[in-house]
Amino acid sequence: MRAINDISAIIDAYEGYLMLEKGLSANTVVSYRADIDKLIHFLADRKIMLRDTSTALLHEFLATLHDLGIAPASQARIISGLKSFFRYLKIEDYIADNPTLLIDAPHTGRHLPEVLSVEEIDRMIECIDLSSPEGQRNRAIIETLYSCGLRVSELVNLSLSNIFLDEQYVTVRGKGSKERIVPISETAVEEINRYLEQRAFVDIKPGEEGILFLNRRGRRLSRVMIFYIIKDLCQRAGIRKEISPHTLRHSFATHLLEGGANLRAIQQMLGHESIATTEIYLHLDRTQLRREILLHHPRNHR
């Protein structure tokens, strides 16, 4: 088990996880941070270490929120945030047991993630300056994210030995070190091949020779850098949605479902352990279907 020596550093890493892996907005991440800070202060007042947090202690913490007059909706958000935080601590091996498992999850409705249209993705790609040193690389990155529905952590660690361009598939090591095979589009293959021609001239740092996407200094890209690349392209393309690298993953799944793909196949390509996680895209598709009915059904025309 990993030591918890610097709580601030762990929370900083958790913020990056929320923004880059979960695709949450900056405002939501700030709210989660504030809620975690409340718990940290509560534990500090009682001289209790984060690792020693128990379910009973969390119930006591939530009771103090009620006593302070915090609204039920805000309490529900705090509980949801704490569940996410302790789940992260368990995944990263900072704690042995998750104390939030026995806390009732509030019913706050299902969050439907932001999705880009095919036209918006095309506009992003058209905004890439191919005359810049990073232009072709960025084009290959966007096409790969959208073509394969990868998590940003999977993209930055994608190795040359895991891409099979002639056969048009990649092998991806996802959460829990589980490996999956994902098809890759012809367009993405073409963009990667063009990028590889330029990559051959990069002064690659020792230990990074096998990594596909590199920065100008010959090192693998950080998740934060991918976030900034996508943010910049969306601004250039005039897209006002709250987006992150995860938005391309959501778009990948939604567009597959709209095109008639089987939900189980989408689950396998995304690397979801449970089909319930993938079913959120079924809700997205139904939302779109409802819009189409309201727009086109004759009984809705007055």
GROMACS .gro file of C-alpha atoms in nm:
model
  302
    1MET     CA    1   0.000   0.000   0.000
    2ARG     CA    2   0.126   0.346  -0.090
    3ALA     CA    3   0.207   0.594   0.186
    4ILE     CA    4  -0.003   0.909   0.229
    5ASN     CA    5   0.271   1.161   0.299
    6ASP     CA    6   0.143   1.468   0.116
    7ILE     CA    7  -0.235   1.498   0.113
    8SER     CA    8  -0.226   1.815  -0.098
    9ALA     CA    9  -0.027   1.639  -0.371
   10ILE     CA   10  -0.274   1.348  -0.370
   11ILE     CA   11  -0.570   1.584  -0.401
   12ASP     CA   12  -0.393   1.771  -0.682
   13ALA     CA   13  -0.348   1.440  -0.866
   14TYR     CA   14  -0.714   1.359  -0.800
   15GLU     CA   15  -0.816   1.692  -0.957
   16GLY     CA   16  -0.624   1.598  -1.271
   17TYR     CA   17  -0.798   1.260  -1.272
   18LEU     CA   18  -1.142   1.425  -1.249
   19MET     CA   19  -1.072   1.670  -1.529
   20LEU     CA   20  -0.879   1.450  -1.768
   21GLU     CA   21  -1.012   1.100  -1.702
   22LYS     CA   22  -1.370   1.175  -1.595
   23GLY     CA   23  -1.417   1.483  -1.812
   24LEU     CA   24  -1.563   1.700  -1.536
   25SER     CA   25  -1.579   2.076  -1.576
   26ALA     CA   26  -1.340   2.308  -1.391
   27ASN     CA   27  -1.624   2.437  -1.172
   28THR     CA   28  -1.723   2.084  -1.069
   29VAL     CA   29  -1.362   1.999  -0.985
   30VAL     CA   30  -1.337   2.311  -0.768
   31SER     CA   31  -1.654   2.207  -0.584
   32TYR     CA   32  -1.519   1.856  -0.526
   33ARG     CA   33  -1.195   2.004  -0.392
   34ALA     CA   34  -1.385   2.228  -0.149
   35ASP     CA   35  -1.588   1.931  -0.022
   36ILE     CA   36  -1.275   1.721   0.032
   37ASP     CA   37  -1.114   2.012   0.217
   38LYS     CA   38  -1.414   2.016   0.451
   39LEU     CA   39  -1.354   1.649   0.532
   40ILE     CA   40  -0.977   1.699   0.576
   41HIS     CA   41  -1.039   1.981   0.828
   42PHE     CA   42  -1.297   1.764   1.006
   43LEU     CA   43  -1.043   1.481   1.039
   44ALA     CA   44  -0.764   1.719   1.145
   45ASP     CA   45  -0.978   1.858   1.429
   46ARG     CA   46  -1.014   1.503   1.560
   47LYS     CA   47  -0.648   1.416   1.490
   48ILE     CA   48  -0.750   1.131   1.260
   49MET     CA   49  -0.547   1.030   0.955
   50LEU     CA   50  -0.717   1.010   0.616
   51ARG     CA   51  -0.630   0.640   0.591
   52ASP     CA   52  -0.816   0.573   0.918
   53THR     CA   53  -1.144   0.722   0.795
   54SER     CA   54  -1.431   0.487   0.878
   55THR     CA   55  -1.792   0.467   0.764
   56ALA     CA   56  -1.909   0.572   1.112
   57LEU     CA   57  -1.677   0.873   1.101
   58LEU     CA   58  -1.815   0.976   0.761
   59HIS     CA   59  -2.169   0.953   0.897
   60GLU     CA   60  -2.060   1.185   1.179
   61PHE     CA   61  -1.912   1.425   0.924
   62LEU     CA   62  -2.234   1.425   0.720
   63ALA     CA   63  -2.435   1.486   1.037
   64THR     CA   64  -2.232   1.802   1.102
   65LEU     CA   65  -2.317   1.924   0.751
   66HIS     CA   66  -2.686   1.878   0.834
   67ASP     CA   67  -2.643   2.065   1.162
   68LEU     CA   68  -2.480   2.351   0.973
   69GLY     CA   69  -2.796   2.387   0.765
   70ILE     CA   70  -2.645   2.269   0.434
   71ALA     CA   71  -2.926   2.193   0.190
   72PRO     CA   72  -3.008   1.828   0.106
   73ALA     CA   73  -2.909   1.880  -0.259
   74SER     CA   74  -2.567   2.008  -0.151
   75GLN     CA   75  -2.531   1.718   0.092
   76ALA     CA   76  -2.608   1.478  -0.193
   77ARG     CA   77  -2.336   1.639  -0.406
   78ILE     CA   78  -2.085   1.616  -0.121
   79ILE     CA   79  -2.163   1.246  -0.066
   80SER     CA   80  -2.122   1.181  -0.437
   81GLY     CA   81  -1.788   1.365  -0.435
   82LEU     CA   82  -1.660   1.174  -0.132
   83LYS     CA   83  -1.754   0.844  -0.292
   84SER     CA   84  -1.555   0.943  -0.599
   85PHE     CA   85  -1.255   1.053  -0.391
   86PHE     CA   86  -1.234   0.737  -0.182
   87ARG     CA   87  -1.286   0.523  -0.491
   88TYR     CA   88  -0.983   0.701  -0.641
   89LEU     CA   89  -0.779   0.639  -0.322
   90LYS     CA   90  -0.867   0.269  -0.342
   91ILE     CA   91  -0.774   0.245  -0.712
   92GLU     CA   92  -0.440   0.418  -0.645
   93ASP     CA   93  -0.375   0.182  -0.348
   94TYR     CA   94  -0.370   0.454  -0.079
   95ILE     CA   95  -0.637   0.275   0.129
   96ALA     CA   96  -0.721  -0.091   0.180
   97ASP     CA   97  -1.099  -0.049   0.215
   98ASN     CA   98  -1.343   0.208   0.084
   99PRO     CA   99  -1.541   0.354   0.380
  100THR     CA  100  -1.808   0.506   0.152
  101LEU     CA  101  -1.941   0.173   0.025
  102LEU     CA  102  -2.202   0.149   0.302
  103ILE     CA  103  -2.315   0.510   0.266
  104ASP     CA  104  -2.637   0.535   0.070
  105ALA     CA  105  -2.581   0.696  -0.267
  106PRO     CA  106  -2.812   0.995  -0.319
  107HIS     CA  107  -3.041   0.997  -0.620
  108THR     CA  108  -2.935   1.308  -0.806
  109GLY     CA  109  -3.028   1.214  -1.162
  110ARG     CA  110  -2.797   1.092  -1.433
  111HIS     CA  111  -2.533   1.320  -1.579
  112LEU     CA  112  -2.529   1.311  -1.957
  113PRO     CA  113  -2.181   1.397  -2.083
  114GLU     CA  114  -2.117   1.661  -2.346
  115VAL     CA  115  -2.086   1.524  -2.701
  116LEU     CA  116  -1.934   1.679  -3.012
  117SER     CA  117  -2.102   1.636  -3.350
  118VAL     CA  118  -1.909   1.492  -3.644
  119GLU     CA  119  -1.914   1.840  -3.798
  120GLU     CA  120  -1.761   1.993  -3.484
  121ILE     CA  121  -1.485   1.731  -3.478
  122ASP     CA  122  -1.413   1.801  -3.845
  123ARG     CA  123  -1.390   2.173  -3.766
  124MET     CA  124  -1.139   2.104  -3.487
  125ILE     CA  125  -0.920   1.903  -3.723
  126GLU     CA  126  -0.941   2.169  -3.994
  127CYS     CA  127  -0.813   2.428  -3.743
  128ILE     CA  128  -0.485   2.240  -3.695
  129ASP     CA  129  -0.189   2.425  -3.847
  130LEU     CA  130   0.000   2.156  -4.038
  131SER     CA  131   0.290   2.397  -4.096
  132SER     CA  132   0.371   2.393  -3.724
  133PRO     CA  133   0.609   2.126  -3.584
  134GLU     CA  134   0.329   1.969  -3.379
  135GLY     CA  135   0.054   2.002  -3.641
  136GLN     CA  136   0.062   1.653  -3.789
  137ARG     CA  137   0.110   1.496  -3.446
  138ASN     CA  138  -0.196   1.680  -3.311
  139ARG     CA  139  -0.400   1.573  -3.611
  140ALA     CA  140  -0.304   1.210  -3.550
  141ILE     CA  141  -0.389   1.250  -3.179
  142ILE     CA  142  -0.742   1.381  -3.244
  143GLU     CA  143  -0.814   1.115  -3.505
  144THR     CA  144  -0.685   0.840  -3.274
  145LEU     CA  145  -0.888   0.959  -2.974
  146TYR     CA  146  -1.205   0.985  -3.180
  147SER     CA  147  -1.143   0.673  -3.390
  148CYS     CA  148  -1.067   0.445  -3.094
  149GLY     CA  149  -1.248   0.608  -2.801
  150LEU     CA  150  -0.937   0.594  -2.586
  151ARG     CA  151  -0.897   0.738  -2.238
  152VAL     CA  152  -0.634   1.012  -2.235
  153SER     CA  153  -0.409   0.800  -2.009
  154GLU     CA  154  -0.429   0.519  -2.266
  155LEU     CA  155  -0.338   0.757  -2.548
  156VAL     CA  156  -0.026   0.906  -2.386
  157ASN     CA  157   0.104   0.557  -2.303
  158LEU     CA  158   0.024   0.405  -2.643
  159SER     CA  159   0.334   0.229  -2.770
  160LEU     CA  160   0.453   0.151  -3.121
  161SER     CA  161   0.435  -0.220  -3.043
  162ASN     CA  162   0.062  -0.189  -2.971
  163ILE     CA  163  -0.042  -0.033  -3.303
  164PHE     CA  164  -0.102  -0.255  -3.605
  165LEU     CA  165  -0.160  -0.011  -3.888
  166ASP     CA  166  -0.175  -0.265  -4.169
  167GLU     CA  167  -0.437  -0.468  -3.982
  168GLN     CA  168  -0.608  -0.147  -3.858
  169TYR     CA  169  -0.631  -0.215  -3.487
  170VAL     CA  170  -0.457  -0.120  -3.162
  171THR     CA  171  -0.418  -0.311  -2.838
  172VAL     CA  172  -0.486  -0.098  -2.533
  173ARG     CA  173  -0.401  -0.157  -2.168
  174GLY     CA  174  -0.680   0.007  -1.972
  175LYS     CA  175  -0.793   0.019  -1.611
  176GLY     CA  176  -0.680  -0.273  -1.399
  177SER     CA  177  -0.416  -0.351  -1.664
  178LYS     CA  178  -0.685  -0.519  -1.873
  179GLU     CA  179  -0.595  -0.539  -2.240
  180ARG     CA  180  -0.846  -0.492  -2.519
  181ILE     CA  181  -0.836  -0.477  -2.899
  182VAL     CA  182  -0.987  -0.170  -3.067
  183PRO     CA  183  -1.028  -0.116  -3.444
  184ILE     CA  184  -0.878   0.202  -3.585
  185SER     CA  185  -1.014   0.395  -3.882
  186GLU     CA  186  -0.840   0.433  -4.217
  187THR     CA  187  -0.827   0.809  -4.161
  188ALA     CA  188  -0.648   0.767  -3.828
  189VAL     CA  189  -0.405   0.518  -3.985
  190GLU     CA  190  -0.319   0.769  -4.259
  191GLU     CA  191  -0.262   1.049  -4.006
  192ILE     CA  192  -0.044   0.829  -3.785
  193ASN     CA  193   0.165   0.720  -4.083
  194ARG     CA  194   0.224   1.083  -4.178
  195TYR     CA  195   0.317   1.164  -3.819
  196LEU     CA  196   0.560   0.870  -3.801
  197GLU     CA  197   0.751   1.015  -4.095
  198GLN     CA  198   0.811   1.332  -3.890
  199ARG     CA  199   0.867   1.143  -3.564
  200ALA     CA  200   1.171   0.975  -3.720
  201PHE     CA  201   1.356   1.309  -3.694
  202VAL     CA  202   1.279   1.367  -3.323
  203ASP     CA  203   1.566   1.336  -3.073
  204ILE     CA  204   1.397   1.075  -2.853
  205LYS     CA  205   1.499   1.053  -2.487
  206PRO     CA  206   1.618   0.719  -2.346
  207GLY     CA  207   1.328   0.507  -2.227
  208GLU     CA  208   1.076   0.681  -2.453
  209GLU     CA  209   1.171   0.509  -2.780
  210GLY     CA  210   0.860   0.290  -2.781
  211ILE     CA  211   0.605   0.565  -2.710
  212LEU     CA  212   0.399   0.674  -3.011
  213PHE     CA  213   0.318   1.038  -2.935
  214LEU     CA  214   0.609   1.257  -2.823
  215ASN     CA  215   0.664   1.623  -2.750
  216ARG     CA  216   0.932   1.830  -2.924
  217ARG     CA  217   1.184   1.729  -2.655
  218GLY     CA  218   1.141   1.361  -2.731
  219ARG     CA  219   0.933   1.270  -2.425
  220ARG     CA  220   0.582   1.130  -2.398
  221LEU     CA  221   0.305   1.386  -2.372
  222SER     CA  222   0.135   1.455  -2.041
  223ARG     CA  223  -0.239   1.424  -1.993
  224VAL     CA  224  -0.251   1.796  -1.920
  225MET     CA  225  -0.090   1.874  -2.255
  226ILE     CA  226  -0.357   1.671  -2.439
  227PHE     CA  227  -0.620   1.867  -2.249
  228TYR     CA  228  -0.469   2.199  -2.359
  229ILE     CA  229  -0.436   2.085  -2.721
  230ILE     CA  230  -0.806   1.997  -2.737
  231LYS     CA  231  -0.917   2.311  -2.551
  232ASP     CA  232  -0.719   2.527  -2.793
  233LEU     CA  233  -0.862   2.354  -3.101
  234CYS     CA  234  -1.218   2.391  -2.972
  235GLN     CA  235  -1.165   2.762  -2.916
  236ARG     CA  236  -1.022   2.800  -3.267
  237ALA     CA  237  -1.320   2.609  -3.409
  238GLY     CA  238  -1.568   2.830  -3.221
  239ILE     CA  239  -1.702   2.542  -3.010
  240ARG     CA  240  -1.848   2.674  -2.683
  241LYS     CA  241  -1.917   2.341  -2.513
  242GLU     CA  242  -1.746   2.235  -2.188
  243ILE     CA  243  -1.504   1.981  -2.331
  244SER     CA  244  -1.206   1.765  -2.234
  245PRO     CA  245  -1.020   1.473  -2.395
  246HIS     CA  246  -1.295   1.253  -2.253
  247THR     CA  247  -1.547   1.436  -2.473
  248LEU     CA  248  -1.399   1.265  -2.780
  249ARG     CA  249  -1.446   0.929  -2.607
  250HIS     CA  250  -1.810   1.014  -2.536
  251SER     CA  251  -1.854   1.127  -2.896
  252PHE     CA  252  -1.698   0.803  -3.025
  253ALA     CA  253  -1.947   0.591  -2.828
  254THR     CA  254  -2.250   0.807  -2.905
  255HIS     CA  255  -2.183   0.817  -3.278
  256LEU     CA  256  -2.135   0.439  -3.286
  257LEU     CA  257  -2.469   0.387  -3.111
  258GLU     CA  258  -2.645   0.633  -3.342
  259GLY     CA  259  -2.496   0.442  -3.635
  260GLY     CA  260  -2.649   0.117  -3.512
  261ALA     CA  261  -2.359  -0.045  -3.322
  262ASN     CA  262  -2.441  -0.306  -3.060
  263LEU     CA  263  -2.417  -0.177  -2.701
  264ARG     CA  264  -2.214  -0.481  -2.595
  265ALA     CA  265  -1.960  -0.415  -2.871
  266ILE     CA  266  -1.930  -0.052  -2.758
  267GLN     CA  267  -1.873  -0.175  -2.402
  268GLN     CA  268  -1.585  -0.394  -2.519
  269MET     CA  269  -1.425  -0.116  -2.724
  270LEU     CA  270  -1.448   0.132  -2.435
  271GLY     CA  271  -1.316  -0.122  -2.185
  272HIS     CA  272  -1.610  -0.083  -1.946
  273GLU     CA  273  -1.623  -0.361  -1.688
  274SER     CA  274  -1.999  -0.325  -1.652
  275ILE     CA  275  -2.258  -0.281  -1.925
  276ALA     CA  276  -2.437  -0.041  -1.687
  277THR     CA  277  -2.158   0.212  -1.742
  278THR     CA  278  -2.203   0.191  -2.117
  279GLU     CA  279  -2.581   0.231  -2.092
  280ILE     CA  280  -2.544   0.605  -2.036
  281TYR     CA  281  -2.493   0.630  -2.414
  282LEU     CA  282  -2.830   0.462  -2.460
  283HIS     CA  283  -2.979   0.751  -2.262
  284LEU     CA  284  -2.792   0.996  -2.484
  285ASP     CA  285  -2.933   0.829  -2.794
  286ARG     CA  286  -3.285   0.838  -2.652
  287THR     CA  287  -3.243   1.208  -2.574
  288GLN     CA  288  -3.150   1.270  -2.937
  289LEU     CA  289  -3.441   1.054  -3.050
  290ARG     CA  290  -3.682   1.260  -2.839
  291ARG     CA  291  -3.549   1.582  -2.995
  292GLU     CA  292  -3.602   1.438  -3.343
  293ILE     CA  293  -3.960   1.335  -3.259
  294LEU     CA  294  -4.043   1.677  -3.116
  295LEU     CA  295  -3.893   1.843  -3.421
  296HIS     CA  296  -4.044   1.630  -3.696
  297HIS     CA  297  -4.363   1.462  -3.569
  298PRO     CA  298  -4.674   1.626  -3.722
  299ARG     CA  299  -4.860   1.630  -3.389
  300ASN     CA  300  -4.590   1.864  -3.255
  301HIS     CA  301  -4.649   2.121  -3.529
  302ARG     CA  302  -4.911   2.373  -3.426
   0.00000   0.00000   0.00000
